[in-house]
């Protein structure tokens, strides 16, 4: 969150300003040595994930919760934040049937691996890179109804065909409207395309929207 760096630095033996996004360091956190602090997260905000020696996990958690600015958050809070940031949930938005080209995750494939084609599924994935996938992951906004039922793969329709499914969805506290992501036929994937989504057996208008829905705040060390 916005206060993460200030709160953590007070109990960190290393300079957090030198730790860039997706980098990690083994350090002491609030007097607990041997912790790996990785500057990443699943909320779209500047954050860290801390791996701690198992025998001192409770101790560190209690010390962190003793800081006035630190509050525990549940799964629903995490899910709304990651969805606002356009981040995938495995099992919902990506699985064994999804390719990086379809999911918009080609940044995970480095130049060397693309050239060598030495990874599982390389032939299919690189063919999609060249020819473009038939379906794409997109963001959706829906101003009406409630979004809680969007997580059960309801259909997306665009008369007269059904081009895809919703894979995740929820009300967005930041935007005051329902947001979702799903897969649609490539022809329907352009931002601004009007679709219809089925929510609890009711049809609601939805709009293909660029992601992230809320700007991310990842940190890059200077």
Short mmCIF file of C-alpha atoms in Angstrom, two decimals:
data_model
loop_
_atom_site.label_atom_id
_atom_site.label_comp_id
_atom_site.label_asym_id
_atom_site.label_seq_id
_atom_site.Cartn_x
_atom_site.Cartn_y
_atom_site.Cartn_z
CA UNK A 1 0.00 0.00 0.00
CA UNK A 2 0.97 3.69 -0.15
CA UNK A 3 2.62 3.63 3.31
CA UNK A 4 4.42 0.31 2.91
CA UNK A 5 7.92 1.70 2.34
CA UNK A 6 7.77 4.07 5.30
CA UNK A 7 6.43 1.41 7.66
CA UNK A 8 8.81 -1.36 6.60
CA UNK A 9 11.93 0.79 6.46
CA UNK A 10 11.56 1.53 10.17
CA UNK A 11 12.20 -2.16 10.91
CA UNK A 12 14.53 -3.06 8.04
CA UNK A 13 18.32 -3.37 8.18
CA UNK A 14 18.69 -2.63 4.42
CA UNK A 15 17.84 0.47 2.39
CA UNK A 16 14.46 -0.26 0.82
CA UNK A 17 14.93 2.60 -1.68
CA UNK A 18 17.58 0.48 -3.44
CA UNK A 19 15.26 -2.49 -3.90
CA UNK A 20 13.55 -2.36 -7.31
CA UNK A 21 10.31 -4.02 -8.34
CA UNK A 22 10.65 -7.83 -8.68
CA UNK A 23 14.01 -7.87 -6.87
CA UNK A 24 14.67 -9.38 -3.44
CA UNK A 25 17.13 -9.23 -0.56
CA UNK A 26 17.79 -11.42 2.49
CA UNK A 27 17.73 -9.15 5.51
CA UNK A 28 16.51 -8.60 9.07
CA UNK A 29 12.91 -7.45 9.46
CA UNK A 30 11.82 -6.06 12.83
CA UNK A 31 14.65 -7.95 14.58
CA UNK A 32 13.88 -11.24 12.79
CA UNK A 33 16.96 -12.27 10.74
CA UNK A 34 17.01 -14.45 7.64
CA UNK A 35 13.94 -12.94 5.98
CA UNK A 36 13.70 -12.66 2.21
CA UNK A 37 11.97 -9.42 1.22
CA UNK A 38 10.76 -9.33 -2.39
CA UNK A 39 9.43 -6.08 -3.81
CA UNK A 40 6.35 -7.37 -5.55
CA UNK A 41 2.78 -8.11 -4.65
CA UNK A 42 -0.71 -8.85 -5.85
CA UNK A 43 -2.48 -5.53 -5.35
CA UNK A 44 -1.02 -3.14 -7.93
CA UNK A 45 0.42 -0.99 -5.14
CA UNK A 46 4.06 -0.75 -4.12
CA UNK A 47 4.42 -3.75 -1.84
CA UNK A 48 6.61 -6.55 -0.56
CA UNK A 49 6.27 -10.25 0.13
CA UNK A 50 8.26 -11.50 3.12
CA UNK A 51 9.50 -15.09 3.44
CA UNK A 52 10.32 -15.71 7.09
CA UNK A 53 11.91 -18.63 8.99
CA UNK A 54 8.96 -20.83 9.98
CA UNK A 55 9.74 -20.78 13.68
CA UNK A 56 9.50 -16.98 13.83
CA UNK A 57 6.56 -16.35 11.52
CA UNK A 58 4.08 -15.62 14.33
CA UNK A 59 6.58 -13.33 16.03
CA UNK A 60 7.09 -11.26 12.88
CA UNK A 61 3.36 -11.11 12.15
CA UNK A 62 2.66 -9.83 15.66
CA UNK A 63 5.37 -7.18 15.36
CA UNK A 64 4.03 -5.98 12.03
CA UNK A 65 0.47 -5.83 13.36
CA UNK A 66 1.79 -3.80 16.28
CA UNK A 67 2.50 -0.93 13.87
CA UNK A 68 -0.53 1.43 13.86
CA UNK A 69 -0.56 1.76 10.05
CA UNK A 70 -0.68 -2.02 9.49
CA UNK A 71 -4.05 -3.78 9.33
CA UNK A 72 -4.90 -7.35 8.29
CA UNK A 73 -6.80 -7.72 5.02
CA UNK A 74 -8.91 -10.62 3.82
CA UNK A 75 -9.19 -12.45 0.52
CA UNK A 76 -12.02 -10.25 -0.76
CA UNK A 77 -9.88 -7.13 -0.33
CA UNK A 78 -6.94 -8.77 -2.07
CA UNK A 79 -9.14 -10.00 -4.91
CA UNK A 80 -10.69 -6.60 -5.60
CA UNK A 81 -7.25 -4.97 -5.58
CA UNK A 82 -5.64 -7.49 -7.91
CA UNK A 83 -8.60 -7.23 -10.28
CA UNK A 84 -8.43 -3.42 -10.30
CA UNK A 85 -4.74 -3.86 -11.23
CA UNK A 86 -5.63 -6.30 -14.03
CA UNK A 87 -3.68 -9.18 -12.44
CA UNK A 88 -4.62 -12.78 -13.24
CA UNK A 89 -5.77 -15.39 -10.75
CA UNK A 90 -4.58 -18.89 -11.62
CA UNK A 91 -7.51 -21.26 -12.01
CA UNK A 92 -9.80 -18.40 -13.02
CA UNK A 93 -8.08 -16.17 -15.56
CA UNK A 94 -5.27 -18.51 -16.59
CA UNK A 95 -4.96 -22.30 -16.50
CA UNK A 96 -3.55 -25.22 -18.50
CA UNK A 97 -5.70 -24.28 -21.50
CA UNK A 98 -4.52 -20.66 -21.67
CA UNK A 99 -1.50 -19.39 -23.59
CA UNK A 100 0.57 -16.27 -22.80
CA UNK A 101 -0.49 -14.81 -26.16
CA UNK A 102 -4.19 -15.14 -25.30
CA UNK A 103 -3.72 -13.85 -21.76
CA UNK A 104 -1.59 -10.85 -22.71
CA UNK A 105 1.39 -12.26 -20.81
CA UNK A 106 4.00 -12.46 -23.57
CA UNK A 107 6.30 -10.27 -21.47
CA UNK A 108 7.03 -13.46 -19.49
CA UNK A 109 8.86 -14.93 -22.50
CA UNK A 110 12.38 -13.58 -22.93
CA UNK A 111 14.02 -13.00 -26.31
CA UNK A 112 16.38 -15.96 -25.92
CA UNK A 113 13.60 -18.43 -25.20
CA UNK A 114 11.49 -17.11 -28.05
CA UNK A 115 14.41 -17.57 -30.44
CA UNK A 116 15.37 -21.01 -29.11
CA UNK A 117 11.75 -22.20 -28.76
CA UNK A 118 12.91 -24.49 -25.94
CA UNK A 119 9.91 -24.18 -23.63
CA UNK A 120 6.72 -26.28 -23.32
CA UNK A 121 4.11 -25.30 -25.90
CA UNK A 122 6.59 -23.24 -27.92
CA UNK A 123 5.22 -24.26 -31.33
CA UNK A 124 1.65 -23.27 -30.47
CA UNK A 125 2.56 -20.10 -28.59
CA UNK A 126 4.98 -18.75 -31.20
CA UNK A 127 2.45 -19.50 -33.94
CA UNK A 128 -0.04 -17.36 -32.01
CA UNK A 129 2.54 -14.60 -31.70
CA UNK A 130 2.93 -14.61 -35.48
CA UNK A 131 -0.68 -15.14 -36.52
CA UNK A 132 -2.42 -13.52 -33.50
CA UNK A 133 -4.59 -15.58 -31.10
CA UNK A 134 -8.26 -16.16 -31.83
CA UNK A 135 -9.27 -15.02 -28.36
CA UNK A 136 -7.88 -12.42 -25.95
CA UNK A 137 -8.11 -11.56 -22.28
CA UNK A 138 -9.87 -8.23 -21.80
CA UNK A 139 -11.13 -5.98 -19.04
CA UNK A 140 -14.83 -5.23 -18.68
CA UNK A 141 -16.82 -2.58 -16.85
CA UNK A 142 -20.49 -2.82 -15.99
CA UNK A 143 -22.29 0.06 -14.30
CA UNK A 144 -25.42 -1.87 -13.34
CA UNK A 145 -26.25 -4.72 -10.99
CA UNK A 146 -23.94 -6.47 -8.56
CA UNK A 147 -20.63 -8.01 -9.59
CA UNK A 148 -20.22 -10.75 -6.99
CA UNK A 149 -21.50 -13.53 -9.24
CA UNK A 150 -19.06 -12.85 -12.06
CA UNK A 151 -16.46 -15.32 -10.81
CA UNK A 152 -18.28 -18.41 -12.10
CA UNK A 153 -17.53 -18.08 -15.81
CA UNK A 154 -20.86 -16.62 -17.02
CA UNK A 155 -21.16 -16.12 -20.76
CA UNK A 156 -20.37 -12.95 -22.62
CA UNK A 157 -22.57 -12.32 -25.62
CA UNK A 158 -22.60 -9.95 -28.54
CA UNK A 159 -25.59 -10.47 -30.78
CA UNK A 160 -25.82 -12.76 -32.65
CA UNK A 161 -22.83 -14.78 -31.42
CA UNK A 162 -21.29 -15.65 -28.04
CA UNK A 163 -17.64 -14.60 -28.18
CA UNK A 164 -16.39 -15.56 -24.72
CA UNK A 165 -16.70 -15.92 -20.95
CA UNK A 166 -16.09 -13.89 -17.82
CA UNK A 167 -13.36 -15.36 -15.62
CA UNK A 168 -13.24 -12.91 -12.68
CA UNK A 169 -15.41 -10.04 -11.52
CA UNK A 170 -16.32 -7.92 -8.51
CA UNK A 171 -17.50 -4.45 -7.50
CA UNK A 172 -14.61 -1.96 -7.64
CA UNK A 173 -14.40 0.16 -4.46
CA UNK A 174 -12.04 2.57 -6.24
CA UNK A 175 -14.22 3.12 -9.32
CA UNK A 176 -17.71 2.68 -7.91
CA UNK A 177 -18.73 0.26 -10.65
CA UNK A 178 -18.46 -3.45 -11.43
CA UNK A 179 -15.30 -4.66 -13.14
CA UNK A 180 -14.34 -8.01 -14.61
CA UNK A 181 -11.95 -9.73 -16.93
CA UNK A 182 -12.59 -12.52 -19.36
CA UNK A 183 -11.83 -13.92 -22.79
CA UNK A 184 -13.51 -12.77 -25.97
CA UNK A 185 -13.04 -13.46 -29.66
CA UNK A 186 -10.28 -11.25 -31.01
CA UNK A 187 -12.80 -9.40 -33.17
CA UNK A 188 -14.57 -8.21 -30.01
CA UNK A 189 -11.46 -7.31 -27.98
CA UNK A 190 -11.03 -3.64 -28.87
CA UNK A 191 -11.54 -1.20 -25.98
CA UNK A 192 -14.97 0.41 -26.19
CA UNK A 193 -16.69 -2.66 -27.66
CA UNK A 194 -20.18 -3.11 -26.19
CA UNK A 195 -21.05 -6.61 -24.98
CA UNK A 196 -23.72 -8.21 -22.81
CA UNK A 197 -22.80 -10.22 -19.72
CA UNK A 198 -25.00 -12.66 -17.85
CA UNK A 199 -24.95 -11.96 -14.09
CA UNK A 200 -27.15 -14.21 -11.94
CA UNK A 201 -29.21 -15.15 -15.02
CA UNK A 202 -29.81 -11.51 -15.90
CA UNK A 203 -28.37 -9.73 -18.93
CA UNK A 204 -26.30 -6.62 -18.21
CA UNK A 205 -24.51 -4.29 -20.65
CA UNK A 206 -20.72 -4.34 -20.39
CA UNK A 207 -17.93 -2.41 -22.06
CA UNK A 208 -14.49 -3.73 -23.04
CA UNK A 209 -12.07 -1.59 -21.03
CA UNK A 210 -8.29 -1.23 -20.98
CA UNK A 211 -6.46 -2.68 -17.98
CA UNK A 212 -5.34 -1.91 -15.39
CA UNK A 213 -8.63 -0.37 -14.32
CA UNK A 214 -6.77 1.59 -11.64
CA UNK A 215 -3.19 2.82 -12.34
CA UNK A 216 -0.54 0.65 -10.68
CA UNK A 217 2.08 2.08 -8.33
CA UNK A 218 5.04 -0.29 -8.77
CA UNK A 219 8.37 1.05 -7.54
CA UNK A 220 11.46 1.46 -9.69
CA UNK A 221 14.66 2.30 -7.81
CA UNK A 222 16.48 5.36 -9.11
#
